[in-house]
PDB file of C-alpha atoms in Angstrom:
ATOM      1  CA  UNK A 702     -13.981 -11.532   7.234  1.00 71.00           C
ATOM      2  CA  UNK A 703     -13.648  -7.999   8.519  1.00 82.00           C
ATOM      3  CA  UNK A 704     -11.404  -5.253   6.725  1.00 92.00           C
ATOM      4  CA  UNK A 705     -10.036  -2.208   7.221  1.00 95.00           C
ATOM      5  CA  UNK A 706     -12.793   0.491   6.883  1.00 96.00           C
ATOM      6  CA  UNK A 707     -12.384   4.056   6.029  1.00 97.00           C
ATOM      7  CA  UNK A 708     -14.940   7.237   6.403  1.00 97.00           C
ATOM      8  CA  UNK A 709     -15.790   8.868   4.386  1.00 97.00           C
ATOM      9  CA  UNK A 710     -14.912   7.150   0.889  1.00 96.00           C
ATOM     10  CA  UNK A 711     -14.961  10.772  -0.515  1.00 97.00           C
ATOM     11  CA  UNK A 712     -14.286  13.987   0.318  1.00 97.00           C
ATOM     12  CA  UNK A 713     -14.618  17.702  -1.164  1.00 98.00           C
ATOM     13  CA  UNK A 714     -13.029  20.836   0.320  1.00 97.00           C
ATOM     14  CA  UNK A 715     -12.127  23.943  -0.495  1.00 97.00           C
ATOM     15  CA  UNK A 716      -8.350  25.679  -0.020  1.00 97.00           C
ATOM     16  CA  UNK A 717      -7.293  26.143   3.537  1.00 97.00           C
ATOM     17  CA  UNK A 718     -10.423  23.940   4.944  1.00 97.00           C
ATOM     18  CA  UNK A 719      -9.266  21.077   7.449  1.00 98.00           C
ATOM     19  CA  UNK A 720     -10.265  17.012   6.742  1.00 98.00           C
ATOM     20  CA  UNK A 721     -10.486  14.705   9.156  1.00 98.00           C
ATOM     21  CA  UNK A 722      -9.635  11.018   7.820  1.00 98.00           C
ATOM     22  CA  UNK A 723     -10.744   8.623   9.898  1.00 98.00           C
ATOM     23  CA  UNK A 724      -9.573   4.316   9.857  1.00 98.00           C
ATOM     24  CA  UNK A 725     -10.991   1.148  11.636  1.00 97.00           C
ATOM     25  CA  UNK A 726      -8.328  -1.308  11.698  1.00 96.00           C
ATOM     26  CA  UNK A 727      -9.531  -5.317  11.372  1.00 95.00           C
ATOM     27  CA  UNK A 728     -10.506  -6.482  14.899  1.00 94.00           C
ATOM     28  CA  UNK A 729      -7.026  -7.542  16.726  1.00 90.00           C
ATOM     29  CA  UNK A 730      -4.714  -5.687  14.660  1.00 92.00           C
ATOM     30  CA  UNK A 731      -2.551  -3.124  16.662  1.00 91.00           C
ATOM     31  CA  UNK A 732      -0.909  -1.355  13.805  1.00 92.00           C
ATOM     32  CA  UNK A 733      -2.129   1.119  11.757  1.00 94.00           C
ATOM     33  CA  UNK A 734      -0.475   2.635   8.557  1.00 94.00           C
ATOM     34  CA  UNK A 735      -1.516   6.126   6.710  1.00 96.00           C
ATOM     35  CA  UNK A 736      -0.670   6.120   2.714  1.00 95.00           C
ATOM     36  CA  UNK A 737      -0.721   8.927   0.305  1.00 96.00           C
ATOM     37  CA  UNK A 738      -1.652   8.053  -3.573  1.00 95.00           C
ATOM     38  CA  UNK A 739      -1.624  11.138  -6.072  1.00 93.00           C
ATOM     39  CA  UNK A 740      -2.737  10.664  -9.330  1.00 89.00           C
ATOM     40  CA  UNK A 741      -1.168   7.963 -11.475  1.00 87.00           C
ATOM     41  CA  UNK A 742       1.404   7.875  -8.738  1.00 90.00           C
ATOM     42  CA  UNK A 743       2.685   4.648  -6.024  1.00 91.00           C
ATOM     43  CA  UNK A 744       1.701   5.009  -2.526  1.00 93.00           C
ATOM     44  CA  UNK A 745       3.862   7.151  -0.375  1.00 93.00           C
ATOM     45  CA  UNK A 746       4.115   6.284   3.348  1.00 92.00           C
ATOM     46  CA  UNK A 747       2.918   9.359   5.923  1.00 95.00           C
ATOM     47  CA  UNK A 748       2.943   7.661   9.347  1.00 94.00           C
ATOM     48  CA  UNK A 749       2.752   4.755  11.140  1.00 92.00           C
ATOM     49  CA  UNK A 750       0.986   4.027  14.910  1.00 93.00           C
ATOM     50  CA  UNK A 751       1.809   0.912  16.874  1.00 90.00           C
ATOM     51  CA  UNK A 752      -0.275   0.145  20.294  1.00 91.00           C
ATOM     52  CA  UNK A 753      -0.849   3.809  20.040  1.00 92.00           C
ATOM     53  CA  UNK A 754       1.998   5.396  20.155  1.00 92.00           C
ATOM     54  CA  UNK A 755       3.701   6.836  16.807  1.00 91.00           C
ATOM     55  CA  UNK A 756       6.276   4.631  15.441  1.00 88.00           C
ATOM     56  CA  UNK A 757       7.641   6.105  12.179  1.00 87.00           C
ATOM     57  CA  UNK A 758       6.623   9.335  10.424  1.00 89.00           C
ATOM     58  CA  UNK A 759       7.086   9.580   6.507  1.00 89.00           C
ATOM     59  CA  UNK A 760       6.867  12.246   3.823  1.00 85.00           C
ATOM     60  CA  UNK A 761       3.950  14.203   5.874  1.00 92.00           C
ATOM     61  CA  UNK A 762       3.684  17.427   5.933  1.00 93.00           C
ATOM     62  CA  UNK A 763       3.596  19.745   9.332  1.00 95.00           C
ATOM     63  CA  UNK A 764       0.142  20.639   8.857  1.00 96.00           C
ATOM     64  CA  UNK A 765      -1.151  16.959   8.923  1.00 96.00           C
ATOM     65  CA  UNK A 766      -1.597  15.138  12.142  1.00 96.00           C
ATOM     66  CA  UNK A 767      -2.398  11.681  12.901  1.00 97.00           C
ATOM     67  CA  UNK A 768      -3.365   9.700  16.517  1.00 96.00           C
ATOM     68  CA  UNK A 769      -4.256   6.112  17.409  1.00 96.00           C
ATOM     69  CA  UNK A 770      -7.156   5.959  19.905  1.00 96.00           C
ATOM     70  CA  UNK A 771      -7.344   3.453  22.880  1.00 95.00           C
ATOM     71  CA  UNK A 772     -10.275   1.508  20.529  1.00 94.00           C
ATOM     72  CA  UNK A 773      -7.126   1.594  17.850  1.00 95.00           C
ATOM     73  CA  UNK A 774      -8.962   3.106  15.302  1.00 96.00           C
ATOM     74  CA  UNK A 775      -7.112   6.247  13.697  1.00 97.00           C
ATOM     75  CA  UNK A 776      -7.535   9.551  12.581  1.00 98.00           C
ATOM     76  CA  UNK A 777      -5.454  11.750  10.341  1.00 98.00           C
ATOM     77  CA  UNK A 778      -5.893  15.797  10.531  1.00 98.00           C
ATOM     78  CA  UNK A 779      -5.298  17.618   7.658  1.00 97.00           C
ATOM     79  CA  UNK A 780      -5.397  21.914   8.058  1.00 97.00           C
ATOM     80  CA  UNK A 781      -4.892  24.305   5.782  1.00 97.00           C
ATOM     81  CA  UNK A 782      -5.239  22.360   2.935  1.00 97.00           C
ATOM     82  CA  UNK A 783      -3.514  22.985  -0.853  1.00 97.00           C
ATOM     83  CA  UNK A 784      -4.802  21.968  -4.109  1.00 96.00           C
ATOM     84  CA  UNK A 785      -1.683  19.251  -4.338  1.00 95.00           C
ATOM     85  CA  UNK A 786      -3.003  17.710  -1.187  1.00 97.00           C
ATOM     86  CA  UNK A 787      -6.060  16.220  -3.582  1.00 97.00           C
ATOM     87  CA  UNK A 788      -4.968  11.769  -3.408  1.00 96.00           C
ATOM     88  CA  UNK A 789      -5.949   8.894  -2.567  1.00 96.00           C
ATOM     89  CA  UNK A 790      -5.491   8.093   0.977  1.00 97.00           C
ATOM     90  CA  UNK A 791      -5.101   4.593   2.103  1.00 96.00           C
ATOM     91  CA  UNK A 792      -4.926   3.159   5.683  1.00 96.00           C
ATOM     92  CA  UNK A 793      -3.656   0.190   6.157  1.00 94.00           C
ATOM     93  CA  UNK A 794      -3.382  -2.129   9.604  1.00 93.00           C
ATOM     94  CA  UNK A 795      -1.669  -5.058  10.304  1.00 90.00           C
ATOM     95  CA  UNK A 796      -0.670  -7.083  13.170  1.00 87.00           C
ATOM     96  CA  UNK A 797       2.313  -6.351  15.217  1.00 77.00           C
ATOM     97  CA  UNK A 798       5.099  -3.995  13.369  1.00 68.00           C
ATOM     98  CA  UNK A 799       7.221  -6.635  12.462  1.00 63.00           C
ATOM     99  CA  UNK A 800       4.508  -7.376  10.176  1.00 60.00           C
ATOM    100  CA  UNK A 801       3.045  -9.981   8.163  1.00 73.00           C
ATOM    101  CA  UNK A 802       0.473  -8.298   5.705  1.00 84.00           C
ATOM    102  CA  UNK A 803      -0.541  -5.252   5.744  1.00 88.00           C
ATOM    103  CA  UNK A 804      -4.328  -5.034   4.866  1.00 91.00           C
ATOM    104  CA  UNK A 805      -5.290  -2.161   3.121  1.00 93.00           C
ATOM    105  CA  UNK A 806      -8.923  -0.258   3.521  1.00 94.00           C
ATOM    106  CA  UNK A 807     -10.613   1.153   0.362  1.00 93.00           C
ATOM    107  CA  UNK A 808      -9.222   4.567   0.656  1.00 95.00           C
ATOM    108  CA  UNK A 809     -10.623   7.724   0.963  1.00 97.00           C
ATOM    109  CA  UNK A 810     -10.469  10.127  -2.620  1.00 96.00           C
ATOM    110  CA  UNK A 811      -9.823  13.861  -1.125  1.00 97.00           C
ATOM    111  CA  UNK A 812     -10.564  16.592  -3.802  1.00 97.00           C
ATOM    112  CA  UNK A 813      -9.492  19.883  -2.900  1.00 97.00           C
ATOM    113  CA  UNK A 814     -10.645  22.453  -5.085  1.00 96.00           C
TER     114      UNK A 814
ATOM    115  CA  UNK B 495      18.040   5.099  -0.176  1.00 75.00           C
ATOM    116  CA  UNK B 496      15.972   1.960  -0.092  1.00 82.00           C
ATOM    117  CA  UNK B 497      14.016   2.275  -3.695  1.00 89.00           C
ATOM    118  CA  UNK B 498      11.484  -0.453  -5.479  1.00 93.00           C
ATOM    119  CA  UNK B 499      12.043  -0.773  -9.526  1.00 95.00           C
ATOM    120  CA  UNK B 500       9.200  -2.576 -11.792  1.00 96.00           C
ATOM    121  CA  UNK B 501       9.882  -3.200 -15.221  1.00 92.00           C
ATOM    122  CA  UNK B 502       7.712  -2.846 -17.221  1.00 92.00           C
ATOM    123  CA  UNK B 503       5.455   0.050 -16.321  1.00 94.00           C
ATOM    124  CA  UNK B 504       2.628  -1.267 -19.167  1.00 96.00           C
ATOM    125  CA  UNK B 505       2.168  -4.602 -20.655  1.00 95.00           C
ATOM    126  CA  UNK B 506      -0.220  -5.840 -22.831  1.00 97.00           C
ATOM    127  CA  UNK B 507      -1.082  -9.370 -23.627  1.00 96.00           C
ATOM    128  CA  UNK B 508      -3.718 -11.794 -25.398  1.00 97.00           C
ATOM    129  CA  UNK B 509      -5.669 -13.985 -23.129  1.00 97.00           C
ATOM    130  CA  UNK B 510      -4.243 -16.926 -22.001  1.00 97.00           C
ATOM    131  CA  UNK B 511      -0.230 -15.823 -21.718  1.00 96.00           C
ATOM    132  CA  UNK B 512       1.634 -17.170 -19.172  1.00 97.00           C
ATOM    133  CA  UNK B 513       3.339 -13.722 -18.341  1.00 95.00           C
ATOM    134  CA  UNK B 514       6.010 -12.467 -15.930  1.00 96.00           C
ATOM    135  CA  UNK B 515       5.991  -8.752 -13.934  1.00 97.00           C
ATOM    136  CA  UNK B 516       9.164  -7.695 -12.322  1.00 97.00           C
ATOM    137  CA  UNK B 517      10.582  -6.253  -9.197  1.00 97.00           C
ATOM    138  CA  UNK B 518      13.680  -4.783  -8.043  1.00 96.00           C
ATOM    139  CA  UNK B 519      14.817  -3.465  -4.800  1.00 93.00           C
ATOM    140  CA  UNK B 520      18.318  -1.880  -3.450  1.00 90.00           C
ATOM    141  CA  UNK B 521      18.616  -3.010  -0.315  1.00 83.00           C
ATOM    142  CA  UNK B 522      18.453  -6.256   0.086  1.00 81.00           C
ATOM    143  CA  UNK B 523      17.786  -6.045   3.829  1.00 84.00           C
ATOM    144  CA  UNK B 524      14.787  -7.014   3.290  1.00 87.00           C
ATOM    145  CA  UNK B 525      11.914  -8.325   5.897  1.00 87.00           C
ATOM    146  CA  UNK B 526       9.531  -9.333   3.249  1.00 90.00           C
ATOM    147  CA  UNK B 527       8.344  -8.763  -0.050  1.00 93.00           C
ATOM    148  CA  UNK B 528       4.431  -8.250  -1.153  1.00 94.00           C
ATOM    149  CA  UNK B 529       2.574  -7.787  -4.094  1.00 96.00           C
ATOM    150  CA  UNK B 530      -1.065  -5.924  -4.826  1.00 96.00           C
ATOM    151  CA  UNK B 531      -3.053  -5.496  -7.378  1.00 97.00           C
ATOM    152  CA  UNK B 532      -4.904  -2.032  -8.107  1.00 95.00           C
ATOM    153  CA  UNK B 533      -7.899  -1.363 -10.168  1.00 93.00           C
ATOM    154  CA  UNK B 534      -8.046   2.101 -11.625  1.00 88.00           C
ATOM    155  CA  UNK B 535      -9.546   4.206  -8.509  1.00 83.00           C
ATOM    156  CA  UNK B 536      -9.654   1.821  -6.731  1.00 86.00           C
ATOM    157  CA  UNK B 537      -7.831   0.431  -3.406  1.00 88.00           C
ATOM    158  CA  UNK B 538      -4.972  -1.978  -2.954  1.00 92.00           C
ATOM    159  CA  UNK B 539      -5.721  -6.109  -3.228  1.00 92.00           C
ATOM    160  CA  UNK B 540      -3.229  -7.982  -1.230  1.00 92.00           C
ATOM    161  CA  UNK B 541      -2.243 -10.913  -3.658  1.00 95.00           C
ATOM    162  CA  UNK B 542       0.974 -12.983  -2.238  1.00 95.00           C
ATOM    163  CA  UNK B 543       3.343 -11.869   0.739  1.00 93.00           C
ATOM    164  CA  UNK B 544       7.231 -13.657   0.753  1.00 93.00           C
ATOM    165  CA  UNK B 545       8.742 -13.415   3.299  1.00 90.00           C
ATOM    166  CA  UNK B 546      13.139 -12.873   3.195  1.00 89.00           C
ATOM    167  CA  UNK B 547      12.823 -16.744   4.408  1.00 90.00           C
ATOM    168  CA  UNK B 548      11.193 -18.269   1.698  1.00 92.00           C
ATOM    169  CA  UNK B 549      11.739 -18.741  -2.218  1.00 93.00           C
ATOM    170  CA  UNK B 550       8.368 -18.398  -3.333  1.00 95.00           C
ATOM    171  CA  UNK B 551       4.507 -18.298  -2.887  1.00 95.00           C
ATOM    172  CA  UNK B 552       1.415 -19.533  -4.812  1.00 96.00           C
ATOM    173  CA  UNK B 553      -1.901 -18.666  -4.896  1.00 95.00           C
ATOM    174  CA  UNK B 554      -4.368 -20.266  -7.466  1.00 96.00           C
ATOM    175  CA  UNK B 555      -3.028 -19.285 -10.802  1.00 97.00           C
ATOM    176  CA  UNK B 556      -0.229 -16.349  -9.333  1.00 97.00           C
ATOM    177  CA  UNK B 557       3.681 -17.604  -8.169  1.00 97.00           C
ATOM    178  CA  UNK B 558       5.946 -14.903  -6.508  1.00 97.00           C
ATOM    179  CA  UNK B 559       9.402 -15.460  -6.346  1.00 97.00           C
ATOM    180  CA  UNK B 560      12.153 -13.395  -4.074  1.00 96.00           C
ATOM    181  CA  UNK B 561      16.224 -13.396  -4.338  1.00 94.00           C
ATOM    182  CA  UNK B 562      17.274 -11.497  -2.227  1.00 91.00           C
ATOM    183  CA  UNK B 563      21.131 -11.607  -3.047  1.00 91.00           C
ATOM    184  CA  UNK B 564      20.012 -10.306  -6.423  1.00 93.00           C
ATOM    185  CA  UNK B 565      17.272  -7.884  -4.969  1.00 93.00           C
ATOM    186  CA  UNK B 566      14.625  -9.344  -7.197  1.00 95.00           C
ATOM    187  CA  UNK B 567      11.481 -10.524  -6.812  1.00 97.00           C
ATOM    188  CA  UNK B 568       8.893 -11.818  -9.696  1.00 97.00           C
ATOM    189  CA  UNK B 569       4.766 -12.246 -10.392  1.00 97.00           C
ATOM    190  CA  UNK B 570       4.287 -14.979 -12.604  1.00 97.00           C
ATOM    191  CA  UNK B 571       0.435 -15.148 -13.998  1.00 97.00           C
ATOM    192  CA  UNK B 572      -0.399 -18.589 -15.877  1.00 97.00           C
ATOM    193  CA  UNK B 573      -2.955 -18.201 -18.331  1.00 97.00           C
ATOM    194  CA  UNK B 574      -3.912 -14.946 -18.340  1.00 97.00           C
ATOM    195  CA  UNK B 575      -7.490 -13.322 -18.309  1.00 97.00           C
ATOM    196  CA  UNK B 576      -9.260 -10.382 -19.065  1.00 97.00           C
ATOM    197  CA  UNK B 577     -10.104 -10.013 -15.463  1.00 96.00           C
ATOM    198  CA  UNK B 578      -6.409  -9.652 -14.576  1.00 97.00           C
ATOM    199  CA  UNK B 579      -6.266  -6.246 -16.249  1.00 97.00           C
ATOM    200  CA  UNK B 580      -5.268  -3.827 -13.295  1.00 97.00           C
ATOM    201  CA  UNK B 581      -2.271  -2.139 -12.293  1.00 97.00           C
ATOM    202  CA  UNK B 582       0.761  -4.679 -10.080  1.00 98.00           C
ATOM    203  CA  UNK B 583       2.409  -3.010  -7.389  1.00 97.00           C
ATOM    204  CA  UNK B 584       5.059  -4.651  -5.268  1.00 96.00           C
ATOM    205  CA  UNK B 585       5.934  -3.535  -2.310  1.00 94.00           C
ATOM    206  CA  UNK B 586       9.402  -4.441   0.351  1.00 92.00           C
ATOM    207  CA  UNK B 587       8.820  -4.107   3.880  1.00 88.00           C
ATOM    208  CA  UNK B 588      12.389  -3.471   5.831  1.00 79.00           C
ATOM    209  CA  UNK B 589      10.738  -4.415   9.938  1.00 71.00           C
ATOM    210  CA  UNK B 590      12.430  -2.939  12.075  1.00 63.00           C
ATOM    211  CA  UNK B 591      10.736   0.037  13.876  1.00 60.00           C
ATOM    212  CA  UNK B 592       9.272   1.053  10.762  1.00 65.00           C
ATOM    213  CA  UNK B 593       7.241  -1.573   8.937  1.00 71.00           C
ATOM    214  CA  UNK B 594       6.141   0.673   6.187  1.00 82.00           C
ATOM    215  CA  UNK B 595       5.642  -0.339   2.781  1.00 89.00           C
ATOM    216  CA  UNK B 596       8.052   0.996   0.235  1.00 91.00           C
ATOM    217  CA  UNK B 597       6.449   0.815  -3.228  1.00 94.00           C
ATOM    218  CA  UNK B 598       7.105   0.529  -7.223  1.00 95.00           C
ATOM    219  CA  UNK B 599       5.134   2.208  -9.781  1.00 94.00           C
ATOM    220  CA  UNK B 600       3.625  -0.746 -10.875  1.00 96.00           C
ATOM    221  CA  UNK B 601       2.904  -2.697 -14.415  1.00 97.00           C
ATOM    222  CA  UNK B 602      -0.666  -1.924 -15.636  1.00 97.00           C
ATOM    223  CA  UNK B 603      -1.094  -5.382 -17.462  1.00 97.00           C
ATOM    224  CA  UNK B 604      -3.786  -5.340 -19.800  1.00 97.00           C
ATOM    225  CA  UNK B 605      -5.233  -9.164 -21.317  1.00 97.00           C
ATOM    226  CA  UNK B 606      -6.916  -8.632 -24.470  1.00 96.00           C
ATOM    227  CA  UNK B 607      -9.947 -11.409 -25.382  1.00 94.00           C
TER     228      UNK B 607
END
């Protein structure tokens, strides 16, 4: 069966570089969820698309951005990055918001050095 | 604030233990309940979802239980094995317009041969 895929698995950047995070829900699923896992830490909910419109923003900060495209997959735009922005970064999608499970992707491991 | 408790945060066990995790929440509000399992770098296994209808859910050798008047929800694993090392995470899931996942810190269960 299909998952959730995420590009790229890992990432290296340097201070004040911009990532782009990118997430391909399963086939079907109109949701999309981004998820923020520092070290030894739980997952922290950044933001949430449904049929492509933003439907709840968590702890993200201002200089992250995030859109749904029309093919549903995601992206989410991180500028001006800082050395506590180095996680684990999970997408997850699901169907509908009033959700069954949410399916979770691999993640992608940002280092920011 | 809506907040996820699991108790404890390490456990260790020999193989074969019939073992309980546990999972508290503070608002019982709840739309549904899940629990995932996490190897160490590694992303997020969906293992049961309740939802606030039911009592329970099986798979194979995992039950999860949910009472919500109590705000607690359980991971019972019969006869433990070495391959069930990894960290637990539960997770509640409030609907609404938000859908995200709020989660616990998880029990890293280790099963000793």
């Amino acid at each position: 069966a299909a998952g959730v895929i995420q590009s790229p698995r890992h990432l290296i950047k340097e201070k004040r570089e911009t990532a782009t995070l990118k997430c391909y829900p399963i086939p079907r699923h109109d949701t999309v969820y981004w998820y923020q896992q520092g070290p030894g830490q739980d997952p922290q909910f950044l933001i949430s698309f449904y049929e492509k419109m933003q439907s709840d923003k968590g702890s993200i900060p201002d200089r992250f951005s995030a859109q749904q495209f029309s093919d549903y997959h995601s992206e989410l735009n991180m500028s001006s990055l800082e050395l506590g922005d180095s996680a684990l970064y999970f997408c997850a999608s699901s169907l509908g918001l009033r959700t069954d499970t949410q399916y979770f992707g691999p993640g992608t491991r940002l280092t920011v050095l | 604030k809506q907040e996820v408790t699991q108790i404890p945060a390490a456990l260790s066990v020999p193989e074969g233990e019939n073992l309980v995790l546990n999972c508290s929440f503070t608002d019982s509000a709840i739309y549904n309940l899940q629990w995932f399992r996490q190897d160490p770098g590694k992303g997020l296994t969906s293992l049961l979802l309740i939802q606030s209808s039911q009592r329970e859910q099986t798979s194979g050798r995992l039950n999860a239980s949910l009472d919500k008047s109590s705000g607690r929800s359980t991971l019972y694993i019969a006869a433990s094995q070495p391959g069930d090392s990894a960290t637990y995470l539960c997770a509640s899931n409030y609907g609404g317009s938000q859908g995200n996942l709020i989660f616990g810190k998880g029990t890293k269960l280790s099963v000793k041969p």
